[in-house]
Structure formats: structure tokens, C-alpha cells
mmCIF file of C-alpha atoms and ligand atoms in Angstrom:
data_model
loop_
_atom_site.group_PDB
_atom_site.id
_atom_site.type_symbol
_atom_site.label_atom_id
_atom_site.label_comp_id
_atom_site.label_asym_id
_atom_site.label_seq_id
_atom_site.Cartn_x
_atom_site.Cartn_y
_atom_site.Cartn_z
ATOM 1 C CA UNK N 16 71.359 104.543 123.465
ATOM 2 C CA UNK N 17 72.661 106.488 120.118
ATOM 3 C CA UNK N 18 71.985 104.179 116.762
ATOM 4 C CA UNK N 19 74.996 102.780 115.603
ATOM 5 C CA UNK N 20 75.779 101.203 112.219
ATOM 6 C CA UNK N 21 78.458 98.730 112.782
ATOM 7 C CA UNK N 22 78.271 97.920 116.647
ATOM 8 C CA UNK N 23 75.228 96.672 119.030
ATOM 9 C CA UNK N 24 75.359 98.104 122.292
ATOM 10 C CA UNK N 25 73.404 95.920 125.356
ATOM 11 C CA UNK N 26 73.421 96.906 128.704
ATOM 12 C CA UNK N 27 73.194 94.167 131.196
ATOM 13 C CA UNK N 28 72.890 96.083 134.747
ATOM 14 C CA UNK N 29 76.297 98.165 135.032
ATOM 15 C CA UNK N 30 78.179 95.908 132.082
ATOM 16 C CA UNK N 31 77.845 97.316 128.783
ATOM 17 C CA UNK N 32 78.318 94.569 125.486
ATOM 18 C CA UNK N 33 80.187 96.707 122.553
ATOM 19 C CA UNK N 34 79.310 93.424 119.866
ATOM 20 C CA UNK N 35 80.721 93.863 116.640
ATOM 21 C CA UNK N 36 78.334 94.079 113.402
ATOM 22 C CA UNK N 37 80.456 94.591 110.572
ATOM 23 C CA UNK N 38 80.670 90.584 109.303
ATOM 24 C CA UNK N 39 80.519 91.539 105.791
ATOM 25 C CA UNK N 40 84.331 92.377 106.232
ATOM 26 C CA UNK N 41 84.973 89.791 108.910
ATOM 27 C CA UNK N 42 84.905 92.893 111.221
ATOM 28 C CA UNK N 43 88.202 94.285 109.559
ATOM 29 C CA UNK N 44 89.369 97.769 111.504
ATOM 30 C CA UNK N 45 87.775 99.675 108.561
ATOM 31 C CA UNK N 46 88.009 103.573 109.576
ATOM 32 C CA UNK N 47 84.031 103.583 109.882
ATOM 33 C CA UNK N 48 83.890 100.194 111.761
ATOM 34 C CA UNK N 49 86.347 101.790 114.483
ATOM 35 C CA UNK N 50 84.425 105.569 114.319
ATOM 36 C CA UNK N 51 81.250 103.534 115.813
ATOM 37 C CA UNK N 52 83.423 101.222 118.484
ATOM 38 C CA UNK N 53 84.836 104.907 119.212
ATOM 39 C CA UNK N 54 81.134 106.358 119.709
ATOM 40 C CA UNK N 55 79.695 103.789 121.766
ATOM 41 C CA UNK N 56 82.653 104.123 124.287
ATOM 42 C CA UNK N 57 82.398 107.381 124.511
ATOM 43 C CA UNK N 58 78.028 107.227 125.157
ATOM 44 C CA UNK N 59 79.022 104.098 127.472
ATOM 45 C CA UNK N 60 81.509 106.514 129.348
ATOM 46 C CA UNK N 61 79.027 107.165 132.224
ATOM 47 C CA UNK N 62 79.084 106.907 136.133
ATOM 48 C CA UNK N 63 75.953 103.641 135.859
ATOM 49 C CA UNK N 64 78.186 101.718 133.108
ATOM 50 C CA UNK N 65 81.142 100.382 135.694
ATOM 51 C CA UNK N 66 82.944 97.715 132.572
ATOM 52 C CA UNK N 67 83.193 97.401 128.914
ATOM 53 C CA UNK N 68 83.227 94.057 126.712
ATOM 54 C CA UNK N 69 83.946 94.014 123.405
ATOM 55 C CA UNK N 70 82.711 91.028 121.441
ATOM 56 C CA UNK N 71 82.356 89.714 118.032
ATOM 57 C CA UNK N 72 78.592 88.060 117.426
ATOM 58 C CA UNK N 73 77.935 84.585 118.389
ATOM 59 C CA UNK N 74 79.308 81.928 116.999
ATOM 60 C CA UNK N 75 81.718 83.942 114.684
ATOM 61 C CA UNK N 76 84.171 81.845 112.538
ATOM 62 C CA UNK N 77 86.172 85.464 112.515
ATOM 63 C CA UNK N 78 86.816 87.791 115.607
ATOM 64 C CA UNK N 79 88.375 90.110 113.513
ATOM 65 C CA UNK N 80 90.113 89.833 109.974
ATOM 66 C CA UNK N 81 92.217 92.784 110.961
ATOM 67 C CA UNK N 82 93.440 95.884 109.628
ATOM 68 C CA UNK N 83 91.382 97.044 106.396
ATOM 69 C CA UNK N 84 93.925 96.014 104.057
ATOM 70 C CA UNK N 85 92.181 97.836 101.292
ATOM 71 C CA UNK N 86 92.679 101.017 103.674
ATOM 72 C CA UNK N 87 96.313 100.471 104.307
ATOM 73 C CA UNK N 88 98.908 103.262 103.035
ATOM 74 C CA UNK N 89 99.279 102.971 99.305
ATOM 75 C CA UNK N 90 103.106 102.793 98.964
ATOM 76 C CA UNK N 91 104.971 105.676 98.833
ATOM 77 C CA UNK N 92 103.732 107.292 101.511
ATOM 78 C CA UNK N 93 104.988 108.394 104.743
ATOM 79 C CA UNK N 94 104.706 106.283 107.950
ATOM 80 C CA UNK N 95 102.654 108.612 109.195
ATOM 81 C CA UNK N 96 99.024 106.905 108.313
ATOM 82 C CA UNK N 97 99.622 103.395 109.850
ATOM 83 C CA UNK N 98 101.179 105.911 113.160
ATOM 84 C CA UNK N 99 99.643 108.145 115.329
ATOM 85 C CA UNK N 100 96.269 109.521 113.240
ATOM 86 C CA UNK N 101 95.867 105.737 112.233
ATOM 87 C CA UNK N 102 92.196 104.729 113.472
ATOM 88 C CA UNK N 103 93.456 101.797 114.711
ATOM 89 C CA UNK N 104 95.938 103.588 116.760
ATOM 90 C CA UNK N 105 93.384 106.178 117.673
ATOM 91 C CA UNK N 106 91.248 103.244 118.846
ATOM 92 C CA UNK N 107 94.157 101.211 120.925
ATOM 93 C CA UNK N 108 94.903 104.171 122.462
ATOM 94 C CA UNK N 109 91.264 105.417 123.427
ATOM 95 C CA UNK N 110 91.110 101.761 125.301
ATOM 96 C CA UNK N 111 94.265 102.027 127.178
ATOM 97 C CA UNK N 112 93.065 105.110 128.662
ATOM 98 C CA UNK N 113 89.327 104.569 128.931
ATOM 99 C CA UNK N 114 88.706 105.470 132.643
ATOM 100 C CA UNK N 115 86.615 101.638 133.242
ATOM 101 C CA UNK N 116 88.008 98.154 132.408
ATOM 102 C CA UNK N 117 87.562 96.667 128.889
ATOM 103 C CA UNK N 118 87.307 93.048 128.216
ATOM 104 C CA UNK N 119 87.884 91.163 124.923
ATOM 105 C CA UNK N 120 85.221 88.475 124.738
ATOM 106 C CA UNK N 121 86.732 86.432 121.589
ATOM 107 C CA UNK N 122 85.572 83.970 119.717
ATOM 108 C CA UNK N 123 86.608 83.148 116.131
ATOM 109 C CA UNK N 124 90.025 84.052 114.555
ATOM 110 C CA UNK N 125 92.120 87.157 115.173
ATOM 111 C CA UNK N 126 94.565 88.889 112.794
ATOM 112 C CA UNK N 127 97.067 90.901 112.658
ATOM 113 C CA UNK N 128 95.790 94.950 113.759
ATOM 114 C CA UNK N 129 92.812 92.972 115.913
ATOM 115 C CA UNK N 130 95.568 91.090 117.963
ATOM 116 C CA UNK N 131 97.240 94.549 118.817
ATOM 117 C CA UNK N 132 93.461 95.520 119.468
ATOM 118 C CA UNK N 133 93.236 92.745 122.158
ATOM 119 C CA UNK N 134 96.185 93.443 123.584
ATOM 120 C CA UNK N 135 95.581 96.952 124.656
ATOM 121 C CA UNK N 136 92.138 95.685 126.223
ATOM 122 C CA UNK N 137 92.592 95.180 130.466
ATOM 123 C CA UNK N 138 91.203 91.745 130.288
ATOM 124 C CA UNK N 139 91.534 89.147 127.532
ATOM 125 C CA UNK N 140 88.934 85.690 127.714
ATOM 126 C CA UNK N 141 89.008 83.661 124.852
ATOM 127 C CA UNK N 142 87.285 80.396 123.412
ATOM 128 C CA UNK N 143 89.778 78.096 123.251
ATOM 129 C CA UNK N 144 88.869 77.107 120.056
ATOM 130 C CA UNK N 145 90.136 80.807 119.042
ATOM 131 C CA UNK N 146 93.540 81.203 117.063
ATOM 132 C CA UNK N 147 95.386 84.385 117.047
ATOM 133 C CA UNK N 148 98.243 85.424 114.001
ATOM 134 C CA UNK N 149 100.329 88.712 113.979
ATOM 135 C CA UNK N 150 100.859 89.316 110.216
ATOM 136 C CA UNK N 151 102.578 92.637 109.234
ATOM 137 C CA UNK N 152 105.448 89.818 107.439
ATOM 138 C CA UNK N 153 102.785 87.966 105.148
ATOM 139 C CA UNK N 154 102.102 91.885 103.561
ATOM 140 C CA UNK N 155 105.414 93.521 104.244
ATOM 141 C CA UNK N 156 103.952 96.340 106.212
ATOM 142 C CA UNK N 157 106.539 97.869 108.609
ATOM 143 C CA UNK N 158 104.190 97.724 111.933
ATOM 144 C CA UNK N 159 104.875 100.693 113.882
ATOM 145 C CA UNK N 160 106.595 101.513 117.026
ATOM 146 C CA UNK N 161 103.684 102.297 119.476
ATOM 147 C CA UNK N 162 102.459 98.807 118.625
ATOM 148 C CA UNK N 163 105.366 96.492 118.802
ATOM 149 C CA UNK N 164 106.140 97.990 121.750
ATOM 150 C CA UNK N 165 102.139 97.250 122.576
ATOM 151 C CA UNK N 166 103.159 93.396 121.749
ATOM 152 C CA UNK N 167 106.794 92.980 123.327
ATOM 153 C CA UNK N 168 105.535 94.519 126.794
ATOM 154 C CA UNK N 169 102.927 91.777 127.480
ATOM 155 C CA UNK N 170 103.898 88.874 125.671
ATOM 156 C CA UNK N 171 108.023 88.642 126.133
ATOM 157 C CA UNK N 172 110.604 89.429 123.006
ATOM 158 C CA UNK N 173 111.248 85.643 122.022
ATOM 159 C CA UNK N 174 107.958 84.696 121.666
ATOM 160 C CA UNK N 175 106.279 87.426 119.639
ATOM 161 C CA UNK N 176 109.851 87.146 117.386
ATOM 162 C CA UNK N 177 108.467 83.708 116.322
ATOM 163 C CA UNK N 178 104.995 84.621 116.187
ATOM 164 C CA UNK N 179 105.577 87.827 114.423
ATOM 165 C CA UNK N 180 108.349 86.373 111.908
ATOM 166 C CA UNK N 181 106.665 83.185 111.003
ATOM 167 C CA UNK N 182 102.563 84.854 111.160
ATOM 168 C CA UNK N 183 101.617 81.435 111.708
ATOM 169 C CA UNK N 184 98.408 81.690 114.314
ATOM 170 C CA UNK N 185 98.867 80.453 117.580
ATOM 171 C CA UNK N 186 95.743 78.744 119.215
ATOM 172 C CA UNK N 187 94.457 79.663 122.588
ATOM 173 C CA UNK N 188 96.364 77.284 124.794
ATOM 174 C CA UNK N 189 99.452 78.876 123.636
ATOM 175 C CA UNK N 190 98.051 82.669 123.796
ATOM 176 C CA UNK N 191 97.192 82.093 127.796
ATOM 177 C CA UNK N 192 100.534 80.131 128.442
ATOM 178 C CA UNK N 193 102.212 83.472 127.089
ATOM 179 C CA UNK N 194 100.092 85.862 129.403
ATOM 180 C CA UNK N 195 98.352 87.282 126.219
ATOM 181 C CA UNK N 196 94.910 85.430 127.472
ATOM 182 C CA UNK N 197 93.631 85.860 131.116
ATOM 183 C CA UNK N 198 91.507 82.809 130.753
ATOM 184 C CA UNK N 199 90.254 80.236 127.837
ATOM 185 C CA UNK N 200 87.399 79.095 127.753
ATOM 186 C CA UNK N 201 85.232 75.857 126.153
ATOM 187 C CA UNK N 202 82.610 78.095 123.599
ATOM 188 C CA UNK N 203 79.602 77.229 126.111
ATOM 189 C CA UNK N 204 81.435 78.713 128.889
ATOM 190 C CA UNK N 205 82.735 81.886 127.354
ATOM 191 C CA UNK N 206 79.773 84.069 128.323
ATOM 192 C CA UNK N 207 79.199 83.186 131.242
ATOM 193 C CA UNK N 208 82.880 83.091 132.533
ATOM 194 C CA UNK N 209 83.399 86.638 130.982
ATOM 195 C CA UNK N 210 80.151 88.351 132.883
ATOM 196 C CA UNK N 211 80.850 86.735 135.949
ATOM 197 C CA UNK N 212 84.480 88.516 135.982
ATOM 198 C CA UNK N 213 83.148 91.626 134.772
ATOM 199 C CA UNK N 214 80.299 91.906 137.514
ATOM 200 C CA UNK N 215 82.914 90.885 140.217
ATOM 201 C CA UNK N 216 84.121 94.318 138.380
ATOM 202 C CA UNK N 217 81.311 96.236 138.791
ATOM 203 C CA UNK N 218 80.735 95.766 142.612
ATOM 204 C CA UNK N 219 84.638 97.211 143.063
ATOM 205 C CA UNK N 220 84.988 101.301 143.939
ATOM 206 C CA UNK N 221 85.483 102.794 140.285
ATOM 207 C CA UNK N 222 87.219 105.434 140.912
ATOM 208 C CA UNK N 223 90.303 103.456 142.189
ATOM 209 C CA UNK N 224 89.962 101.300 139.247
ATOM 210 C CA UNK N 225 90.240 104.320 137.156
ATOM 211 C CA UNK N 226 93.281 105.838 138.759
ATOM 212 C CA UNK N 227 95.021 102.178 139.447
ATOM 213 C CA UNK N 228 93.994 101.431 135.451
ATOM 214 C CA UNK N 229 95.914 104.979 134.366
ATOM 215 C CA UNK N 230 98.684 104.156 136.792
ATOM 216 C CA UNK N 231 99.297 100.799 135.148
ATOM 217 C CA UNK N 232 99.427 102.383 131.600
ATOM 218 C CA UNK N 233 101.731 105.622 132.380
ATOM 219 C CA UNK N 234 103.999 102.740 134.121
ATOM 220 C CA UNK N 235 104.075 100.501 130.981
ATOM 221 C CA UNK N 236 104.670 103.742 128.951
ATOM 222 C CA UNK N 237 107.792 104.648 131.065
ATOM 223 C CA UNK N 238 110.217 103.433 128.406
ATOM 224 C CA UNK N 239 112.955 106.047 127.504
ATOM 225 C CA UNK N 240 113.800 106.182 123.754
ATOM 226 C CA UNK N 241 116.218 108.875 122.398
ATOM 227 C CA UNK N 242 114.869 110.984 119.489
ATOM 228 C CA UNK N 243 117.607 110.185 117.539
ATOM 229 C CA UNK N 244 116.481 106.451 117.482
ATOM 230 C CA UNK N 245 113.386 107.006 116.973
ATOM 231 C CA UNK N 246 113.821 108.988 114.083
ATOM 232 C CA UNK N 247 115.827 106.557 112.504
ATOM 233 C CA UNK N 248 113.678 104.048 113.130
ATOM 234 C CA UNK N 249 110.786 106.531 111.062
ATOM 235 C CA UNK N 250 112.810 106.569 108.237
ATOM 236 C CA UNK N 251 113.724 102.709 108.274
ATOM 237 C CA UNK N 252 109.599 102.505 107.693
ATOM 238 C CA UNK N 253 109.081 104.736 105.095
ATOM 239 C CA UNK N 254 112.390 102.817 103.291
ATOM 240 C CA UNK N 255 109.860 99.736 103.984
ATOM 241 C CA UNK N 256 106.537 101.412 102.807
ATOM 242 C CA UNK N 257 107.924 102.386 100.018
ATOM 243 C CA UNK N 258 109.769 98.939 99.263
ATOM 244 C CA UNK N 259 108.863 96.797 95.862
ATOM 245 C CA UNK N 260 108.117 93.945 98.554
ATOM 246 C CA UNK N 261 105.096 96.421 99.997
ATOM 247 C CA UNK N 262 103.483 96.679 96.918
ATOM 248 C CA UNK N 263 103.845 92.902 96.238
ATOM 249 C CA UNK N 264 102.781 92.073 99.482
ATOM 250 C CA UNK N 265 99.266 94.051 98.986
ATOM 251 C CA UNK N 266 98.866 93.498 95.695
ATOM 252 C CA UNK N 267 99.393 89.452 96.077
ATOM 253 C CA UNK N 268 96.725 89.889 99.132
ATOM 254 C CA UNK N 269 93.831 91.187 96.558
ATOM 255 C CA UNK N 270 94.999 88.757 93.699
ATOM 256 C CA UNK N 271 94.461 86.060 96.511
ATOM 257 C CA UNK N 272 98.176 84.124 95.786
ATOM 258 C CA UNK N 273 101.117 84.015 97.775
ATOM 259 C CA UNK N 274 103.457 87.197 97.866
ATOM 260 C CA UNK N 275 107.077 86.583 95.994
ATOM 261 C CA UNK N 276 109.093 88.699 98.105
ATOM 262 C CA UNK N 277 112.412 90.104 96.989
ATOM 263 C CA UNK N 278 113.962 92.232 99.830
ATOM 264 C CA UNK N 279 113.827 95.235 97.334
HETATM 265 C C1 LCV B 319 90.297 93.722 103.793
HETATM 266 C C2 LCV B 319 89.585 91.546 103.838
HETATM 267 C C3 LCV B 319 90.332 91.296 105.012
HETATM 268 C C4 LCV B 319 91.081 92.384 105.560
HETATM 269 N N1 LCV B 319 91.031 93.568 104.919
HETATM 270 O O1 LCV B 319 86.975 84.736 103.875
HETATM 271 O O2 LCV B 319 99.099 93.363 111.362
HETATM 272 S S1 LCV B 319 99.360 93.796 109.988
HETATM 273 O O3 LCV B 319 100.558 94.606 109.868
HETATM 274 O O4 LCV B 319 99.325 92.688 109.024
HETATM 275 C C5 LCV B 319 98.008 94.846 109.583
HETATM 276 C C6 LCV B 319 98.325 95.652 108.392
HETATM 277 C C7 LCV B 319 96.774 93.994 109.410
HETATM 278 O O5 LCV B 319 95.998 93.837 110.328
HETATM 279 O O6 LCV B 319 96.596 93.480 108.159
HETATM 280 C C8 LCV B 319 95.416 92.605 108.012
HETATM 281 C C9 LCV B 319 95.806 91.224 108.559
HETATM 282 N N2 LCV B 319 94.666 90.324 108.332
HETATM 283 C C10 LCV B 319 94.862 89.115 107.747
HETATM 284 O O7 LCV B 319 95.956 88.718 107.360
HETATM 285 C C11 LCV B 319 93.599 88.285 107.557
HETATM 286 C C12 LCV B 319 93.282 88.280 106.061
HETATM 287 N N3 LCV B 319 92.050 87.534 105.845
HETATM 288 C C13 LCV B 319 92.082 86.159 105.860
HETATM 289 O O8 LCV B 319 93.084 85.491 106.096
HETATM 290 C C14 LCV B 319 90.745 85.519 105.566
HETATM 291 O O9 LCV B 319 89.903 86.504 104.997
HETATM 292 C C15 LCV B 319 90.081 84.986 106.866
HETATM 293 C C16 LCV B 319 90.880 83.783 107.386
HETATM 294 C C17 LCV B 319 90.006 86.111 107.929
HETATM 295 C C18 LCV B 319 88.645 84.554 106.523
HETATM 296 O O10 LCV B 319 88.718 83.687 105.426
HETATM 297 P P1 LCV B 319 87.387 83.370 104.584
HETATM 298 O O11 LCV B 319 87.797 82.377 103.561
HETATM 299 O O12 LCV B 319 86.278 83.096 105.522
HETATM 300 P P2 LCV B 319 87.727 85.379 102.626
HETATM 301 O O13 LCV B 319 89.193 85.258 102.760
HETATM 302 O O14 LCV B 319 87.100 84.905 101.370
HETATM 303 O O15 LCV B 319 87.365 86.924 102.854
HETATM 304 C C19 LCV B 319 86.082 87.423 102.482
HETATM 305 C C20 LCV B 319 86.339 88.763 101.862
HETATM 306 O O16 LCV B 319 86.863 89.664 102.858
HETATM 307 C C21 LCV B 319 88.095 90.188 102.400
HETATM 308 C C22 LCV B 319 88.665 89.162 101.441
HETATM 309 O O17 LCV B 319 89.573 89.798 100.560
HETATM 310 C C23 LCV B 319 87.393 88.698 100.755
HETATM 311 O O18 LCV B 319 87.045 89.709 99.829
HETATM 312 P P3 LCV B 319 86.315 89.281 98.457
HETATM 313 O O19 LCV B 319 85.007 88.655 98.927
HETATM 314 O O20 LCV B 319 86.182 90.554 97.723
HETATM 315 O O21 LCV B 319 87.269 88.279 97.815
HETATM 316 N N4 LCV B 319 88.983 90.383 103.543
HETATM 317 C C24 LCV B 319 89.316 89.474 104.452
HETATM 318 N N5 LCV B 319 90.151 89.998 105.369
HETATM 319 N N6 LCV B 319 91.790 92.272 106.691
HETATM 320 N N7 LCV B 319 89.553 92.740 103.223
HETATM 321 C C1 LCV B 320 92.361 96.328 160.426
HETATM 322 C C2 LCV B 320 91.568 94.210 160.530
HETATM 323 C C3 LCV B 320 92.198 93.891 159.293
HETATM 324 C C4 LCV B 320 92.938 94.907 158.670
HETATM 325 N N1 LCV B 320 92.990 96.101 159.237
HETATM 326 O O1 LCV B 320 89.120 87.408 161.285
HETATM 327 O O2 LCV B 320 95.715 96.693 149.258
HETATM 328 S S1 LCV B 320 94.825 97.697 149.774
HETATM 329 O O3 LCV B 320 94.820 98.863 148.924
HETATM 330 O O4 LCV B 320 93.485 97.142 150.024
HETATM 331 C C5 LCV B 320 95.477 98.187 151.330
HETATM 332 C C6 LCV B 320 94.760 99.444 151.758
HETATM 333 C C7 LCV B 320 95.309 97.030 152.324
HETATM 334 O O5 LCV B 320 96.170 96.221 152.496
HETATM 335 O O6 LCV B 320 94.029 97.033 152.908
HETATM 336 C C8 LCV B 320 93.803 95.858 153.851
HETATM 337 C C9 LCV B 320 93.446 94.665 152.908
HETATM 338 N N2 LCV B 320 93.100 93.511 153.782
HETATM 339 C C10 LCV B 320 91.967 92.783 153.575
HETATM 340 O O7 LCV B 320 91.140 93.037 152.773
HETATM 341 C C11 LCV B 320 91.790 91.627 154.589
HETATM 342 C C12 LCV B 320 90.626 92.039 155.611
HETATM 343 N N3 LCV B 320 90.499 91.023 156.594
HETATM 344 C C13 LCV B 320 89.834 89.850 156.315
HETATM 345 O O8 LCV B 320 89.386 89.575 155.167
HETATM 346 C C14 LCV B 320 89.728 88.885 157.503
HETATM 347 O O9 LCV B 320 90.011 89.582 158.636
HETATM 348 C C15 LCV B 320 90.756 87.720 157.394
HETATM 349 C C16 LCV B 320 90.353 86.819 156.171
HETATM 350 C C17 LCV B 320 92.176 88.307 157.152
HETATM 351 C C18 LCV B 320 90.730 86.952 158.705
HETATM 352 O O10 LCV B 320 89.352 86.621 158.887
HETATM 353 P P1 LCV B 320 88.899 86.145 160.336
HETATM 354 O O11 LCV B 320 87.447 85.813 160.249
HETATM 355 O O12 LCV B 320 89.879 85.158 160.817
HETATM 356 P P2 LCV B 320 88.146 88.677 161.366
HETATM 357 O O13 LCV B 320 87.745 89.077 159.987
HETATM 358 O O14 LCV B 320 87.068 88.471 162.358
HETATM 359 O O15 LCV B 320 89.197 89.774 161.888
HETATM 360 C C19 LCV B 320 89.529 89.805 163.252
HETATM 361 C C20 LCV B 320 89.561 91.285 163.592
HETATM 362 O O16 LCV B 320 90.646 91.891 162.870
HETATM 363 C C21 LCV B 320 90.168 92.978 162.146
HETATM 364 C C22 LCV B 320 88.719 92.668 161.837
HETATM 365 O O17 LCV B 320 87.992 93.851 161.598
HETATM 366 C C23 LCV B 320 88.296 92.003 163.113
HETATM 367 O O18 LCV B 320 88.087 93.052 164.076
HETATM 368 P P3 LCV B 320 86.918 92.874 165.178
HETATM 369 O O19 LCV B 320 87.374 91.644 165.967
HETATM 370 O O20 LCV B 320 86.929 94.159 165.896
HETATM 371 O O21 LCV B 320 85.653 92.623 164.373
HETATM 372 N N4 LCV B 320 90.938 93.103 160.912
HETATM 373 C C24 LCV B 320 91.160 92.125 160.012
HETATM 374 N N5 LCV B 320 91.930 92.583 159.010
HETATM 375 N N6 LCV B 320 93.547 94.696 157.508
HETATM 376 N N7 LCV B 320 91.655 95.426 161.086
#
């Protein structure tokens, strides 16, 4: 198995354990912390490794702290870095159509681009000691269409309103009552619970996995949305990145105090 910096790779019969081993930033997405979760998938995308968890180390206070906020657009910028060619994005979307199941195995906290992360896994198992906060508001960052539209498909429009709108975390019990959690779990159960489902996985045939996997995402994809709107919508974002409340909201982040925002 390649060396990897920020990941450990384990292979327990056909299950292979992506854990996370970038704690010095609370596992934030950081370009190169994604590059190596990118890597191992693609060295764990072989015909003996039948499912995929992803897992922060044992124990972890933090699941992940999120986006790198230190490597989020300066202002002034066009949408375009926290879009498509984001890593994050590049990551999300990499899952989504990774041709085996993916499981997120969480323990600790989860934050705003790590939540998204979660979301575009297959199957989500939490400790339900685990709290999980959507927080483009508390920076002003105008979160982009691909993931919203990540958020509002699985978790219903009312909900992630108040989740998203307040970015007050919402603890397990509430994440599996809103279908974003498949189960949660006391911590001494997690592992356990979360190999059991993914050997169930392994003795399945594959390759209808893989086709009924792509199936599900070119079906959840099927949403029609003029150019027109979406263009608008582009240039609504860059109004926002390149808002005095963007700035603020970074800049407050750094100088650890609250953000005073304005609406300018
Ligand atoms: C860079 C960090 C981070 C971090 N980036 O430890 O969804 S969106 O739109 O919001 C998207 C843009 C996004 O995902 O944004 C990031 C959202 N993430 C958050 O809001 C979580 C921010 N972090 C925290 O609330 C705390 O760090 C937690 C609760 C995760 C852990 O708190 P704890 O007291 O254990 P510190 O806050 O002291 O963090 C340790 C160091 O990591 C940095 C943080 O600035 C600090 O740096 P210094 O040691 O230099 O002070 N850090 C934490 N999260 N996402 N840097
Ligand atoms: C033909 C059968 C069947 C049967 N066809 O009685 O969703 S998909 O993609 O999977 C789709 C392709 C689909 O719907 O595939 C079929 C999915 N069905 C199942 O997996 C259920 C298979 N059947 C069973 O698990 C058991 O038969 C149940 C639990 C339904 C009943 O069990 P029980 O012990 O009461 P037997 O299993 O002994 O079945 C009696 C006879 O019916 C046949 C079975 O092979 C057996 O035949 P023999 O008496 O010749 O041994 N049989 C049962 N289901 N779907 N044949």
C-alpha cells in the first residue's frame, strides 16, 4: 500500500479503513489533506477491496474542523475556487461516483465543508456523542450550488434552513431523526456496528452495487435548472465574496472574536 502523509490505510479482509491523520488542523479539508484521501481511493479502487470507511482516529474530540479556512478564496475573487476545481468539491464528487460504497465512521465534531463531506458518503454511522454544524453564515461565505443542493436533497428544505441559518450544531439524535445518519451509535459500539454493515457489504455482487450506486446518483442529479438561473445565481456569489461582511467574517475567524456583520 502507497505511503501516505495525512491518511492511514488498513485493510481488514475486503474493507479498507481510509483514517484521517492530519489532527494538527483538526483534519480541516486542507488541499494536501484531501490530495492523500484522493490517492488512497484511487490505490483502494481494486476488484479484492469490495467497501470504503472513512474515519477520523480514535477517540477524536474533532471529526473534521472543516474547510481550511486559511485556504478559502481571499475576497475579491470569483466563485470559481470554492466551485467546481475546489478540492473539496473534487473530493465530494470523487465519492459520489466511486464505483464501491463509502461509509463515514464519525466520531468527534463535524463542521461546515466536512458535513457536506458526510453527506455525499453512501452510508453515514455516527457516535452519538457526535455534533454536526453547517457554517458558511458564521464566515459569510456564499456556499455553492452543487453543495446546497448536496444538503437540501437528503436532509429536507426546512430543516437545513434552520441548521444552515442559525450554524448552531445539531447532535446525533437529531442528525438520524433527519435521515442525515443511518445509525448512532454509543462510542464502544461504533466500530463494531460500522464493520459489521460494511462486511454484510462485502459478501453482496459488486458489480450491481456499482451500477445500482451510479443509478442512485445520476437520479439525485436529475434536477433541471435553466442557465439563466444559474448564472444569476454565480453572480449573486461573487456580489457575496466580494462583500465587506466576507472579509469580516474571515478576518474575525483568525482574530478569534465574533464577526460584526453589516450586510455590506
Ligand atoms: C483553519 C482551523 C480550522 C479550520 N480552518 O481548537 O461550510 S463553510 O461554508 O463554513 C466552509 C467554508 C467551512 O467548512 O468553513 C470551516 C468551518 N469550520 C468551523 O467553523 C470550525 C472552526 N473551528 C472551531 O470551531 C474549533 O477549532 C473546533 C471546535 C473545531 C476545535 O476547537 P479547539 O478549541 O479544540 P482551536 O479552535 O484552538 O483550533 C486549533 C487551531 O486550529 C485552527 C484554529 O484557528 C487554531 O489555530 P491556532 O492554533 O493557530 O490558533 N483551526 C480550527 N479549525 N476549519 N484552521
Ligand atoms: C423463484 C422461489 C422464489 C422466487 N423465485 O420457502 O429485487 S431483486 O433485484 O432481487 C429481484 C430480481 C427479485 O425480486 O428477486 C427475488 C428476490 N426474492 C428473494 O430473495 C426471496 C427468496 N425466497 C426466500 O428467501 C424464501 O423462499 C422465503 C423466505 C420467501 C420463503 O422461505 P420458505 O422456507 O418458506 P422456500 O425457500 O423453501 O421456497 C419454496 C420454494 O419456492 C422457491 C424456492 O426456491 C423453493 O423452491 P423448491 O421447493 O424447489 O426448493 N422460491 C422462493 N422464492 N423469488 N422461486
Amino acid at each position: 500500500m502507497n505511503h501516505y502523509e495525512f491518511v492511514k490505510v488498513e485493510l481488514k479482509d475486503r474493507v479498507a479503513i481510509i483514517e484521517f491523520n492530519y489532527i494538527k488542523k483538526l483534519n480541516a479539508l486542507s488541499e494536501c489533506f484531501i490530495q492523500d484521501i484522493l490517492k488512497a481511493l484511487a490505490d483502494l479502487n481494486v476488484p479484492e477491496v469490495r467497501c470504503v470507511i472513512l474515519r477520523a482516529p480514535k477517540g477524536s474530540k474533532v471529526f473534521s474542523s472543516g474547510h481550511d479556512i486559511s485556504e478559502l478564496p481571499k475576497a475579491k475573487r470569483d466563485p470559481l475556487p470554492l466551485s467546481y476545481q475546489d478540492p473539496l468539491r473534487i473530493l465530494t464528487r470523487t465519492i459520489q461516483r466511486y464505483p464501491k460504497p463509502v461509509i463515514s465512521m464519525i466520531e468527534g465534531s463535524v463542521w461546515g465543508g466536512a458535513f457536506e463531506l458526510i453527506m455525499s458518503t453512501d452510508i453515514v454511522i455516527s457516535s452519538d456523542k457526535s455534533t454536526f454544524a453547517m457554517t458558511p453564515v458564521n464566515l459569510g461565505v456564499p456556499y455553492n450550488v452543487v453543495g446546497i443542493h448536496n444538503l437540501i436533497r437528503d436532509a429536507g428544505l426546512h430543516v437545513m434552513k434552520e441548521v444552515i441559518f442559525t450554524a448552531t450544531p445539531i447532535t446525533a439524535e437529531q442528525a438520524l431523526k433527519i435521515g442525515i445518519l443511518n445509525h448512532s451509535v454509543p462510542d464502544d459500539e461504533l466500530e463494531a456496528k460500522t464493520l459489521a454493515i460494511a462486511r454484510l457489504i462485502c459478501e453482496k455482487a459488486p458489480l450491481a452495487i456499482e451500477v445500482i450506486k451510479e443509478e442512485m446518483r445520476v437520479l439525485c442529479e436529475a434536477n433541471a435548472i435553466n442557465p439563466d438561473e444559474f448564472e444569476r445565481i454565480q453572480g449573486l456569489r461573487r456580489y457575496v465574496y466580494d462583500s465587506l461582511d466576507y472579509s469580516e467574517g474571515l478576518t474575525a475567524f483568525f482574530e478569534k472574536r465574533k464577526p460584526n456583520f453589516i450586510g455590506k
